[in-house]
mmCIF file of C-alpha atoms in Angstrom:
data_model
loop_
_atom_site.group_PDB
_atom_site.id
_atom_site.type_symbol
_atom_site.label_atom_id
_atom_site.label_comp_id
_atom_site.label_asym_id
_atom_site.label_seq_id
_atom_site.Cartn_x
_atom_site.Cartn_y
_atom_site.Cartn_z
ATOM 1 C CA MET A 1 2.325 22.169 -53.674
ATOM 2 C CA ASP A 2 3.614 23.975 -50.594
ATOM 3 C CA ILE A 3 4.105 27.770 -50.895
ATOM 4 C CA ASN A 4 6.350 29.630 -48.451
ATOM 5 C CA LEU A 5 6.687 33.409 -48.665
ATOM 6 C CA LYS A 6 9.862 35.248 -47.674
ATOM 7 C CA TYR A 7 10.615 38.973 -47.895
ATOM 8 C CA ILE A 8 13.809 40.509 -49.266
ATOM 9 C CA GLN A 9 14.071 44.297 -49.019
ATOM 10 C CA GLY A 10 10.340 44.354 -48.377
ATOM 11 C CA LEU A 11 9.565 42.446 -51.595
ATOM 12 C CA PRO A 12 7.934 38.992 -51.728
ATOM 13 C CA VAL A 13 9.903 35.907 -52.722
ATOM 14 C CA ALA A 14 7.892 32.695 -53.097
ATOM 15 C CA VAL A 15 9.539 29.318 -52.488
ATOM 16 C CA ILE A 16 7.266 26.519 -53.714
ATOM 17 C CA HIS A 17 8.056 22.907 -52.809
ATOM 18 C CA ASN A 18 6.590 19.985 -54.807
ATOM 19 C CA TYR A 19 5.884 22.428 -57.620
ATOM 20 C CA PHE A 20 4.997 19.908 -60.338
ATOM 21 C CA ASP A 21 2.848 16.860 -59.803
ATOM 22 C CA TRP A 22 4.375 13.483 -60.679
ATOM 23 C CA GLU A 23 3.167 13.391 -64.293
ATOM 24 C CA GLU A 24 4.327 16.965 -65.001
ATOM 25 C CA TYR A 25 7.664 16.330 -63.287
ATOM 26 C CA LYS A 26 8.198 13.183 -65.338
ATOM 27 C CA GLN A 27 7.437 14.954 -68.648
ATOM 28 C CA LEU A 28 9.811 17.817 -67.903
ATOM 29 C CA THR A 29 12.746 15.875 -66.440
ATOM 30 C CA GLU A 30 12.760 13.014 -68.936
ATOM 31 C CA PHE A 31 12.862 15.487 -71.801
ATOM 32 C CA ILE A 32 15.630 17.630 -70.298
ATOM 33 C CA PHE A 33 17.782 14.768 -69.018
ATOM 34 C CA ASN A 34 17.801 13.381 -72.575
ATOM 35 C CA LEU A 35 18.913 16.679 -74.125
ATOM 36 C CA ASN A 36 22.573 16.213 -73.079
ATOM 37 C CA PRO A 37 23.509 19.503 -71.347
ATOM 38 C CA TYR A 38 27.161 19.059 -72.332
ATOM 39 C CA MET A 39 26.111 20.211 -75.800
ATOM 40 C CA TRP A 40 24.577 23.457 -74.495
ATOM 41 C CA HIS A 41 26.341 26.836 -74.552
ATOM 42 C CA THR A 42 29.254 27.371 -72.188
ATOM 43 C CA ASP A 43 30.069 30.828 -73.546
ATOM 44 C CA PRO A 44 28.106 33.192 -71.260
ATOM 45 C CA THR A 45 27.945 35.884 -73.962
ATOM 46 C CA LYS A 46 25.595 33.581 -75.920
ATOM 47 C CA THR A 47 23.084 33.286 -73.077
ATOM 48 C CA LYS A 48 22.780 37.006 -72.271
ATOM 49 C CA GLY A 49 22.592 38.540 -68.828
ATOM 50 C CA ALA A 50 25.912 37.017 -67.842
ATOM 51 C CA THR A 51 28.110 40.091 -67.681
ATOM 52 C CA GLU A 52 28.576 42.799 -65.102
ATOM 53 C CA GLU A 53 27.502 46.292 -66.072
ATOM 54 C CA GLY A 54 30.209 48.856 -66.733
ATOM 55 C CA GLU A 55 33.673 48.674 -68.215
ATOM 56 C CA GLY A 56 35.462 45.382 -68.586
ATOM 57 C CA LYS A 57 32.325 43.229 -68.917
ATOM 58 C CA VAL A 58 33.308 40.761 -66.189
ATOM 59 C CA GLN A 59 31.945 37.280 -66.871
ATOM 60 C CA LEU A 60 29.627 36.196 -64.069
ATOM 61 C CA LYS A 61 28.535 32.805 -65.288
ATOM 62 C CA LYS A 62 30.182 29.410 -65.636
ATOM 63 C CA ASN A 63 27.796 26.588 -66.530
ATOM 64 C CA TYR A 64 25.931 24.946 -69.414
ATOM 65 C CA ALA A 65 22.933 26.918 -70.711
ATOM 66 C CA LEU A 66 20.297 26.831 -73.431
ATOM 67 C CA PHE A 67 17.422 29.153 -74.347
ATOM 68 C CA LEU A 68 14.614 26.821 -75.396
ATOM 69 C CA ASP A 69 12.712 29.510 -77.284
ATOM 70 C CA THR A 70 15.474 29.701 -79.877
ATOM 71 C CA LEU A 71 14.879 26.060 -80.849
ATOM 72 C CA TYR A 72 11.175 26.224 -81.684
ATOM 73 C CA THR A 73 8.856 28.063 -84.007
ATOM 74 C CA ALA A 74 5.569 29.371 -82.604
ATOM 75 C CA GLU A 75 3.894 26.206 -83.914
ATOM 76 C CA GLY A 76 6.697 23.951 -82.719
ATOM 77 C CA ARG A 77 6.394 25.134 -79.113
ATOM 78 C CA LYS A 78 3.219 23.045 -78.806
ATOM 79 C CA TYR A 79 5.310 19.880 -79.123
ATOM 80 C CA CYS A 80 7.933 20.680 -76.481
ATOM 81 C CA PRO A 81 7.035 19.084 -73.095
ATOM 82 C CA VAL A 82 8.903 21.782 -71.156
ATOM 83 C CA LEU A 83 7.154 24.670 -72.899
ATOM 84 C CA ASN A 84 3.828 22.961 -72.219
ATOM 85 C CA VAL A 85 4.154 22.079 -68.535
ATOM 86 C CA ASN A 86 5.725 25.426 -67.627
ATOM 87 C CA ARG A 87 2.420 27.146 -68.552
ATOM 88 C CA LYS A 88 1.384 26.033 -65.071
ATOM 89 C CA LEU A 89 2.951 29.243 -63.758
ATOM 90 C CA PHE A 90 0.306 31.357 -65.488
ATOM 91 C CA LYS A 91 -2.679 28.986 -65.468
ATOM 92 C CA GLU A 92 -2.612 27.706 -61.900
ATOM 93 C CA VAL A 93 0.194 29.073 -59.740
ATOM 94 C CA ALA A 94 -0.480 32.778 -60.394
ATOM 95 C CA LYS A 95 -3.936 32.518 -58.790
ATOM 96 C CA LYS A 96 -2.495 30.906 -55.646
ATOM 97 C CA LEU A 97 0.274 33.510 -55.343
ATOM 98 C CA ILE A 98 -2.062 36.485 -55.825
ATOM 99 C CA LYS A 99 -4.149 35.293 -52.874
ATOM 100 C CA ILE A 100 -1.008 35.399 -50.729
ATOM 101 C CA ASN A 101 0.464 38.688 -51.990
ATOM 102 C CA TYR A 102 -1.002 41.152 -54.492
ATOM 103 C CA PHE A 103 2.464 41.811 -55.953
ATOM 104 C CA PHE A 104 2.125 38.631 -57.998
ATOM 105 C CA THR A 105 -0.632 40.147 -60.148
ATOM 106 C CA TYR A 106 2.333 40.910 -62.420
ATOM 107 C CA LEU A 107 1.982 37.314 -63.593
ATOM 108 C CA GLU A 108 -1.508 38.012 -64.917
ATOM 109 C CA SER A 109 -0.336 41.028 -66.931
ATOM 110 C CA CYS A 110 2.725 39.255 -68.344
ATOM 111 C CA THR A 111 2.696 39.513 -72.139
ATOM 112 C CA LYS A 112 5.848 37.533 -72.854
ATOM 113 C CA ASP A 113 8.089 34.963 -71.232
ATOM 114 C CA THR A 114 11.228 33.147 -72.267
ATOM 115 C CA THR A 115 12.602 29.880 -70.913
ATOM 116 C CA ALA A 116 16.236 29.053 -70.192
ATOM 117 C CA LEU A 117 17.768 25.775 -69.062
ATOM 118 C CA ASN A 118 20.922 25.725 -66.950
ATOM 119 C CA TYR A 119 23.090 22.890 -65.696
ATOM 120 C CA TYR A 120 25.792 23.180 -62.993
ATOM 121 C CA GLU A 121 28.533 20.767 -61.917
ATOM 122 C CA ASN A 122 32.289 20.743 -61.254
ATOM 123 C CA LYS A 123 32.723 24.255 -59.730
ATOM 124 C CA ASN A 124 30.071 25.868 -61.971
ATOM 125 C CA LEU A 125 28.343 28.984 -60.593
ATOM 126 C CA TYR A 126 26.417 32.131 -61.504
ATOM 127 C CA ASP A 127 27.580 35.204 -59.596
ATOM 128 C CA PHE A 128 25.369 38.114 -58.501
ATOM 129 C CA HIS A 129 23.325 39.598 -61.344
ATOM 130 C CA LYS A 130 19.905 41.024 -62.205
ATOM 131 C CA ASP A 131 17.562 39.717 -64.875
ATOM 132 C CA ILE A 132 16.016 41.816 -67.630
ATOM 133 C CA ALA A 133 12.416 40.942 -66.761
ATOM 134 C CA THR A 134 9.726 41.786 -64.208
ATOM 135 C CA LEU A 135 9.542 38.446 -62.424
ATOM 136 C CA THR A 136 11.899 35.484 -62.546
ATOM 137 C CA ALA A 137 10.660 31.949 -61.849
ATOM 138 C CA ASN A 138 13.574 29.599 -61.166
ATOM 139 C CA TYR A 139 12.717 25.882 -61.004
ATOM 140 C CA ILE A 140 15.359 23.601 -59.433
ATOM 141 C CA PHE A 141 15.631 19.865 -60.069
ATOM 142 C CA PHE A 142 18.230 17.095 -60.232
ATOM 143 C CA LYS A 143 18.615 13.349 -60.487
ATOM 144 C CA THR A 144 18.121 11.542 -57.212
ATOM 145 C CA PRO A 145 19.804 10.650 -54.998
ATOM 146 C CA LYS A 146 21.552 14.044 -54.873
ATOM 147 C CA ASN A 147 25.187 13.796 -56.019
ATOM 148 C CA PHE A 148 26.501 17.347 -55.460
ATOM 149 C CA THR A 149 27.051 19.945 -52.779
ATOM 150 C CA GLY A 150 26.639 23.711 -52.925
ATOM 151 C CA GLY A 151 24.322 25.333 -55.455
ATOM 152 C CA GLU A 152 22.399 27.349 -52.876
ATOM 153 C CA PHE A 153 20.177 30.113 -54.250
ATOM 154 C CA ASN A 154 21.225 33.478 -52.852
ATOM 155 C CA ILE A 155 19.202 36.697 -53.169
ATOM 156 C CA GLU A 156 20.776 39.954 -51.958
ATOM 157 C CA ASN A 157 23.253 38.032 -49.741
ATOM 158 C CA LYS A 158 20.576 35.865 -48.151
ATOM 159 C CA ILE A 159 20.441 32.117 -48.780
ATOM 160 C CA ILE A 160 16.851 31.533 -49.882
ATOM 161 C CA ASN A 161 17.057 27.853 -50.669
ATOM 162 C CA LYS A 162 19.446 24.927 -50.462
ATOM 163 C CA PRO A 163 18.912 22.785 -53.564
ATOM 164 C CA GLU A 164 15.757 20.745 -53.112
ATOM 165 C CA ASN A 165 14.289 18.726 -55.940
ATOM 166 C CA ASN A 166 11.075 19.954 -57.621
ATOM 167 C CA THR A 167 11.275 23.426 -56.062
ATOM 168 C CA MET A 168 10.354 26.775 -57.648
ATOM 169 C CA ILE A 169 11.556 30.198 -56.495
ATOM 170 C CA ILE A 170 9.672 33.249 -57.843
ATOM 171 C CA PHE A 171 11.019 36.744 -57.178
ATOM 172 C CA PRO A 172 11.319 40.294 -58.588
ATOM 173 C CA SER A 173 13.940 40.101 -61.337
ATOM 174 C CA PHE A 174 15.766 43.273 -60.292
ATOM 175 C CA LEU A 175 16.875 41.762 -56.967
ATOM 176 C CA LYS A 176 20.501 40.677 -57.239
ATOM 177 C CA HIS A 177 20.782 36.901 -57.064
ATOM 178 C CA LYS A 178 23.330 34.155 -57.565
ATOM 179 C CA VAL A 179 23.828 30.400 -57.635
ATOM 180 C CA GLU A 180 26.602 29.381 -55.257
ATOM 181 C CA THR A 181 29.389 27.115 -56.552
ATOM 182 C CA VAL A 182 28.279 23.544 -57.283
ATOM 183 C CA LEU A 183 30.718 20.773 -56.416
ATOM 184 C CA THR A 184 30.499 17.231 -57.762
ATOM 185 C CA PRO A 185 32.746 14.297 -56.768
ATOM 186 C CA GLU A 186 35.495 13.509 -59.260
ATOM 187 C CA ASN A 187 33.878 10.171 -60.136
ATOM 188 C CA LYS A 188 30.436 11.783 -60.678
ATOM 189 C CA ARG A 189 31.421 14.379 -63.268
ATOM 190 C CA ASN A 190 30.130 14.344 -66.853
ATOM 191 C CA GLN A 191 27.187 12.141 -65.869
ATOM 192 C CA CYS A 192 24.465 14.845 -65.651
ATOM 193 C CA LEU A 193 24.304 14.383 -61.870
ATOM 194 C CA GLY A 194 24.577 18.070 -60.945
ATOM 195 C CA ARG A 195 22.074 20.897 -60.437
ATOM 196 C CA PHE A 196 19.525 21.689 -63.178
ATOM 197 C CA THR A 197 17.295 24.750 -63.419
ATOM 198 C CA MET A 198 14.503 25.833 -65.716
ATOM 199 C CA THR A 199 14.090 29.605 -65.573
ATOM 200 C CA GLN A 200 11.116 31.577 -66.885
ATOM 201 C CA PHE A 201 11.712 35.295 -67.425
ATOM 202 C CA CYS A 202 8.329 37.027 -67.231
ATOM 203 C CA MET A 203 7.966 40.399 -68.958
#
């Protein structure tokens, strides 16, 4: 695990490479790759946080999305590989981040988190928006070799990360952020070869 700290408007943004170890990565990706993202929501009004504030409610999001928490009971969560391995954020990663910057003590006082899955291909994107949370942890992964271009993670008009497999970005949720347009070759579409993310909203 390699943690790099950047600052946006004076606030810390952590970019963590090799976030999951091999066994954790395998559990998470095998489960998600078998879910078939083409059956997830494409209507952004069903995944919340995808409209611009004010009149007109401009749609900001075009991708496939699913909130995992809506699929499981409190008991059932114990049997979902994703909702097990993503506890790493609170059990292990929080301690490492707090040593680097005290701001991340928010993770220790978090009383609730929700988990969303997103998949991008074929000109999918997520325009500038804020999340309704305190901290957002955005984990990026994809099938290798990489079969798409674009999909950079942009916070407040600064490219924080070009898509790298097994990478986590943790940042204050109120910073405006976006996923740049993802492009897949015509012959690679509808094969789940685009950009995946698992996002934890920490409240």
